[in-house]
Coordinates of C-alpha atoms in Angstrom, one line a residue:
X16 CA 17.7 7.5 -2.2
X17 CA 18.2 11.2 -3.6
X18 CA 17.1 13.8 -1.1
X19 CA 16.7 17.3 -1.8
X20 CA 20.7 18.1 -2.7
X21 CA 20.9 15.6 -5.0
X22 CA 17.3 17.4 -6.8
X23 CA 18.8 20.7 -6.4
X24 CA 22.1 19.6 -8.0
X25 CA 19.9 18.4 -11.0
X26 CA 17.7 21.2 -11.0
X27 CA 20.6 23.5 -11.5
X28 CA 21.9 21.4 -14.3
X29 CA 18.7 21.1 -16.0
X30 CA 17.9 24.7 -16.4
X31 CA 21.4 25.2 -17.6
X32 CA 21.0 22.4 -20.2
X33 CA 17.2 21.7 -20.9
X34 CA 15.8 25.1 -20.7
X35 CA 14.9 25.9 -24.8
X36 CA 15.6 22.3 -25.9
X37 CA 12.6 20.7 -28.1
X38 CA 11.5 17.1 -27.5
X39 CA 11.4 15.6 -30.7
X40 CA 10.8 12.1 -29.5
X41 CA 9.8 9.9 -26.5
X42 CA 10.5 6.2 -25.9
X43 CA 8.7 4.6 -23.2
X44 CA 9.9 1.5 -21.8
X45 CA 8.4 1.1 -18.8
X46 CA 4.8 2.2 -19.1
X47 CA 4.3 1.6 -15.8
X48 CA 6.3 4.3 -14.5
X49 CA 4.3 7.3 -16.1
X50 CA 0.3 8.1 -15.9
X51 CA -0.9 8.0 -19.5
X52 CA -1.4 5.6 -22.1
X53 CA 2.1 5.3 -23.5
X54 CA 0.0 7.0 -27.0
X55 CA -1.6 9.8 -25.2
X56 CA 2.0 10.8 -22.7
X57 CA 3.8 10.6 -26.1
X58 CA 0.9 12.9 -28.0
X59 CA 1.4 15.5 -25.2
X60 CA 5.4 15.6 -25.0
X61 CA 6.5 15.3 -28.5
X62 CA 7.2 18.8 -30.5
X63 CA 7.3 20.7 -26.5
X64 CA 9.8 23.0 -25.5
X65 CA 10.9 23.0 -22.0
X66 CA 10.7 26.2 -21.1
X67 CA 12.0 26.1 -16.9
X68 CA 13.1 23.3 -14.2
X69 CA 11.0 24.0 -11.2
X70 CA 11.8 21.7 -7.6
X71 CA 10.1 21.0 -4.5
X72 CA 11.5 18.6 -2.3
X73 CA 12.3 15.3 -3.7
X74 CA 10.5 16.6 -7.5
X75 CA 11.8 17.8 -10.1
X76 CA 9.1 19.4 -12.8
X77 CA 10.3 20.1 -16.7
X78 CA 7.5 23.0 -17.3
X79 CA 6.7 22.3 -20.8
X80 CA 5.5 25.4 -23.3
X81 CA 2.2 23.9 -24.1
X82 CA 0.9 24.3 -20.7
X83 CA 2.2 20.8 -18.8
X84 CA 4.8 19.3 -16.8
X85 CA 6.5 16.6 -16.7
X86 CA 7.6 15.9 -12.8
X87 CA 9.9 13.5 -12.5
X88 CA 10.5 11.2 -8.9
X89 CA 13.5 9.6 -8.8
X90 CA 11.8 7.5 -5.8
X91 CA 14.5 4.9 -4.5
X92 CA 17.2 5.3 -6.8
X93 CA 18.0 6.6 -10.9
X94 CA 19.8 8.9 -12.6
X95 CA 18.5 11.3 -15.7
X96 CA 21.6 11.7 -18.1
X97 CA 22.4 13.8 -20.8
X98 CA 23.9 11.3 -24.0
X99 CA 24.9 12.1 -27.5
X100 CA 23.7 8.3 -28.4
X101 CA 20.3 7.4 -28.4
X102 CA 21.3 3.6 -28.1
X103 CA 20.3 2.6 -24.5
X104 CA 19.6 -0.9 -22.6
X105 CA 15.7 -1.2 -22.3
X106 CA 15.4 -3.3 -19.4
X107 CA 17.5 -0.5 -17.5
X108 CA 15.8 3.0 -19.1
X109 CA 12.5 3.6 -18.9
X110 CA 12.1 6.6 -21.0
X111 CA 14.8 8.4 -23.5
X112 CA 13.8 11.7 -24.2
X113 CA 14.9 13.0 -28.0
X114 CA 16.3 16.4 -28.0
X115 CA 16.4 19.0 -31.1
X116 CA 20.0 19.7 -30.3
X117 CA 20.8 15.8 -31.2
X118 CA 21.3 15.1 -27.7
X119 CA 18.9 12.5 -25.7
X120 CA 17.9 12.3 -22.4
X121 CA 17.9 9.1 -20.6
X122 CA 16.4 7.6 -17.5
X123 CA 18.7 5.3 -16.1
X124 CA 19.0 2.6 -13.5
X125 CA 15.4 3.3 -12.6
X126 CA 14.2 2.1 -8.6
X127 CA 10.5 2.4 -9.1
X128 CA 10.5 6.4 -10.1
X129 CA 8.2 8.1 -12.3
X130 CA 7.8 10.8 -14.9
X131 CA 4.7 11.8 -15.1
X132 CA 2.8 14.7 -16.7
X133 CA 0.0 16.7 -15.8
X134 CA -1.1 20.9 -16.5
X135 CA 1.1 23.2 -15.1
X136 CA -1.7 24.2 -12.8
X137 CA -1.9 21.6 -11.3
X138 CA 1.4 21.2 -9.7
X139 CA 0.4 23.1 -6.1
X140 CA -2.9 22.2 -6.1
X141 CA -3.4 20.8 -2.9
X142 CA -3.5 17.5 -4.2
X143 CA -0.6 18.1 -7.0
X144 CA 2.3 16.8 -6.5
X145 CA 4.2 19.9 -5.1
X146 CA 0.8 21.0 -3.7
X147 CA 1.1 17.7 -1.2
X148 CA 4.3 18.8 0.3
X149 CA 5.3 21.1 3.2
X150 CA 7.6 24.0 2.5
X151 CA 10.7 22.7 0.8
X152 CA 13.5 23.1 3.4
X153 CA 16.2 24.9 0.9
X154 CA 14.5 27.3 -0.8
X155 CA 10.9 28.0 1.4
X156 CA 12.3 27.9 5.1
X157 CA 14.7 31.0 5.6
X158 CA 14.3 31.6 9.3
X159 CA 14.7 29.1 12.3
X160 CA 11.2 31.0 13.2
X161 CA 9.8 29.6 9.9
X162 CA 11.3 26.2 10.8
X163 CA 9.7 25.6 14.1
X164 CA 6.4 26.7 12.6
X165 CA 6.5 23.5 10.0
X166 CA 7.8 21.5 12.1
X167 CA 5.5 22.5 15.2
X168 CA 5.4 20.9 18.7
X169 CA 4.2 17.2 19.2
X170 CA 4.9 13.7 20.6
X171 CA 6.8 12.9 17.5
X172 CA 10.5 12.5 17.1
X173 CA 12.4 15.4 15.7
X174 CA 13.8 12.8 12.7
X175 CA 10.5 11.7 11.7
X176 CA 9.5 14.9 11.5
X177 CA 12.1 16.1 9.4
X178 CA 11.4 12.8 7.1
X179 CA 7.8 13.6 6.4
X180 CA 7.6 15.0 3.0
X181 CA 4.5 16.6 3.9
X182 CA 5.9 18.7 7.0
X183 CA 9.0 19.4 5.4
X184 CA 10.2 19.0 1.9
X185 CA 13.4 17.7 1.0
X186 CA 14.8 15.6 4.0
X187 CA 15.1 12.5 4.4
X188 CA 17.1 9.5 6.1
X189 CA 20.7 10.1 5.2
X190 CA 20.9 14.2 5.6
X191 CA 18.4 14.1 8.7
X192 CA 20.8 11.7 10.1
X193 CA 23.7 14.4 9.9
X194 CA 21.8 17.6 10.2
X195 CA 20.7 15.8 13.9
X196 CA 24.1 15.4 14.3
X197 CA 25.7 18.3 13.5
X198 CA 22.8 19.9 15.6
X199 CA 23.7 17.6 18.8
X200 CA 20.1 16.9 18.7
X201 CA 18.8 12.7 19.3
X202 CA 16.7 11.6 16.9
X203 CA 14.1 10.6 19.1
X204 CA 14.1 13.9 21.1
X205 CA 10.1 15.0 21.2
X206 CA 9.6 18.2 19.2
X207 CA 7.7 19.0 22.1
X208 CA 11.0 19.4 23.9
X209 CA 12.4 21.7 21.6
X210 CA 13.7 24.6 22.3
X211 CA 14.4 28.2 20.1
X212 CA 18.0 27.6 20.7
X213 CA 17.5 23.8 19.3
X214 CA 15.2 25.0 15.8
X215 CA 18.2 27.5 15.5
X216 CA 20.6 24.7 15.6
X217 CA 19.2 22.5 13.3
X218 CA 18.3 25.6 10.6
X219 CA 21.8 26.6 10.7
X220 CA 22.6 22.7 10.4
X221 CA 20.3 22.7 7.2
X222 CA 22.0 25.7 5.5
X223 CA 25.8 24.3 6.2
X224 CA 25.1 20.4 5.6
X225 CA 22.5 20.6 2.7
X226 CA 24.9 23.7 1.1
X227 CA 27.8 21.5 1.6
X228 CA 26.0 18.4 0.1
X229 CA 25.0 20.5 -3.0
X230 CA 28.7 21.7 -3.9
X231 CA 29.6 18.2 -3.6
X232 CA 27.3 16.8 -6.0
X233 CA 25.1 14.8 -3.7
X234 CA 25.8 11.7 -2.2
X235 CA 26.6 8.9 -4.3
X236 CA 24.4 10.3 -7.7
X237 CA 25.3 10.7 -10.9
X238 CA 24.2 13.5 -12.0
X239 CA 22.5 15.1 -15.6
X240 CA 26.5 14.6 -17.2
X241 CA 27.0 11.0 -15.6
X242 CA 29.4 12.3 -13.3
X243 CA 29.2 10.6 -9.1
X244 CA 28.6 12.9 -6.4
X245 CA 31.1 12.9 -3.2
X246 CA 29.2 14.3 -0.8
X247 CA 29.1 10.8 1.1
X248 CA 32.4 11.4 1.9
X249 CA 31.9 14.2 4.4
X250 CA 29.2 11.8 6.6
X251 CA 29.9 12.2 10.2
X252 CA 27.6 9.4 11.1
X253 CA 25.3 8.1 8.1
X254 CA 26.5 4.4 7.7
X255 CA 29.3 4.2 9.7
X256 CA 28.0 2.2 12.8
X257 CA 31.0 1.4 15.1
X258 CA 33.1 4.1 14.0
X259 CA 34.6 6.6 16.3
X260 CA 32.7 9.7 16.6
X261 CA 34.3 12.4 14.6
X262 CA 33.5 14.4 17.4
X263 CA 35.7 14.5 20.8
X264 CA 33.3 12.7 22.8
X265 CA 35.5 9.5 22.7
X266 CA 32.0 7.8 22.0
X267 CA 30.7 5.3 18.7
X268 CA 28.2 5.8 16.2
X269 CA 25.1 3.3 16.6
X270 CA 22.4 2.8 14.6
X271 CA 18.9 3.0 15.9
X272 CA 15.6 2.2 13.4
X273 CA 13.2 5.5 13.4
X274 CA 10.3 5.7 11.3
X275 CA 10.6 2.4 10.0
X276 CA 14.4 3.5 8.9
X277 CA 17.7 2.8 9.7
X278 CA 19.1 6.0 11.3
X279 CA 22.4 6.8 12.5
X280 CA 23.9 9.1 15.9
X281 CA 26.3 9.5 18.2
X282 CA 24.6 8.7 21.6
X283 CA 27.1 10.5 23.6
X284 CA 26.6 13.8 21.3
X285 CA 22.9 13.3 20.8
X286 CA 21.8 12.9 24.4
X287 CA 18.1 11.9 24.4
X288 CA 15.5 14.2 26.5

């Protein structure tokens, strides 16, 4: 599932490639995956110039000149790719967006994402769709002050707290899994229990991993030129059950479900409290 490097990585790419580009066309295969009448999204997105890439967490918004957005969750899976042809396989593209520099946009390998478009006005409204979401942990936490003030102090786990979208934007199973890590912390420790020496841990855990993550091109997504992230390659414990712990606590990575997810640790690193 993309998580907030694999956004930024697109974001970046986007404003590099989008920003000034005209849509000239719109094919909609999938009508379920946007919020208009196929008629009315088309009426609203044909003849628009994109005009910035904006992100919060897991969302991507194209600001649009005539006053909308289209914000774009890539959900469980996708890819959005930059092609010369406009030729595509409808079953796998929901939308292909015509460019007036003769290029095309194309949604690809779609896992029940969305592009959806509303007024620009409405994206942090407290019921928009960046509006919903806690800070975004990249770009709106910069201290580990600021950190422990979103995340606060409560029963809940530390990873589930990271995971929820609307405490903290950005995070979810794969990166918590190794910003825990990396920050010794279990998954299950009570934020509660946290101390400032523990928040500082895991903001300088965000910074390093998430930073890392983003130079790598995300893990495992293809990004806006259809070329595969490596930033998988660098997990210390994220899917590798029964491996050695690439630290020097002679210990094995387990699994463990949290939140209703499969999560990852070392349980001689990541003592629980």
């Amino acid at each position: 599932m993309p998580e907030l490097p694999e956004l930024e990585v697109l974001r970046r790419q986007a404003q590099k490639e989008l920003v000034g580009r005209t849509i000239t066309g719109v094919t909609v295969n999938q009508p379920k995956a946007i919020n208009l009448p196929v008629d009315d999204y088309t009426k609203r997105t044909e003849g628009q110039t994109i005009c910035a890439v904006e992100r919060k967490g897991k969302y991507l918004a194209l600001i649009l000149d005539g006053g909308d957005a289209l914000v774009v969750h890539l959900a469980l899976g996708g890819a959005l790719v930059l092609m010369d042809t406009a030729e595509h396989d409808p079953p796998h593209t929901p939308f292909v967006f015509a460019l007036n520099d003769g290029r095309y946009l194309h949604a690809v390998n779609w896992q029940l994402g969305n592009i959806s478009i509303y007024e620009t006005s409405f994206l942090r409204a407290p019921d928009g769709p960046f509006g919903q979401l806690g800070p975004d942990a990249w770009d709106e936490i910069s201290s580990a002050d600021e950190l422990r003030d979103a995340i606060g102090g409560s029963s809940a786990g530390i990873k589930a707290r990271l995971m929820n979208q609307a405490v903290i934007s950005g995070i979810g199973n794969a990166w918590s899994d190794e910003i825990l890590f990396h920050g010794r912390l279990h998954p299950m420790t009570k934020t509660s229990a946290l101390s400032d020496k523990d928040f500082d841990a895991i903001y300088r855990a965000i910074r390093d991993i998430i930073g890392a993550a983003i130079k790598a091109g995300g893990e495992g997504f293809t990004d806006l030129h259809g070329e595969r992230g490596t930033a998988e390659e660098s997990f210390a414990v994220h899917g590798r059950e029964g491996e050695d712990c690439p630290g020097d606590c002679g210990g094995n990575v387990e699994a463990m479900k949290v939140a209703g997810r499969t999560g990852y640790l070392c349980p001689s690193c990541q003592k629980k409290r």
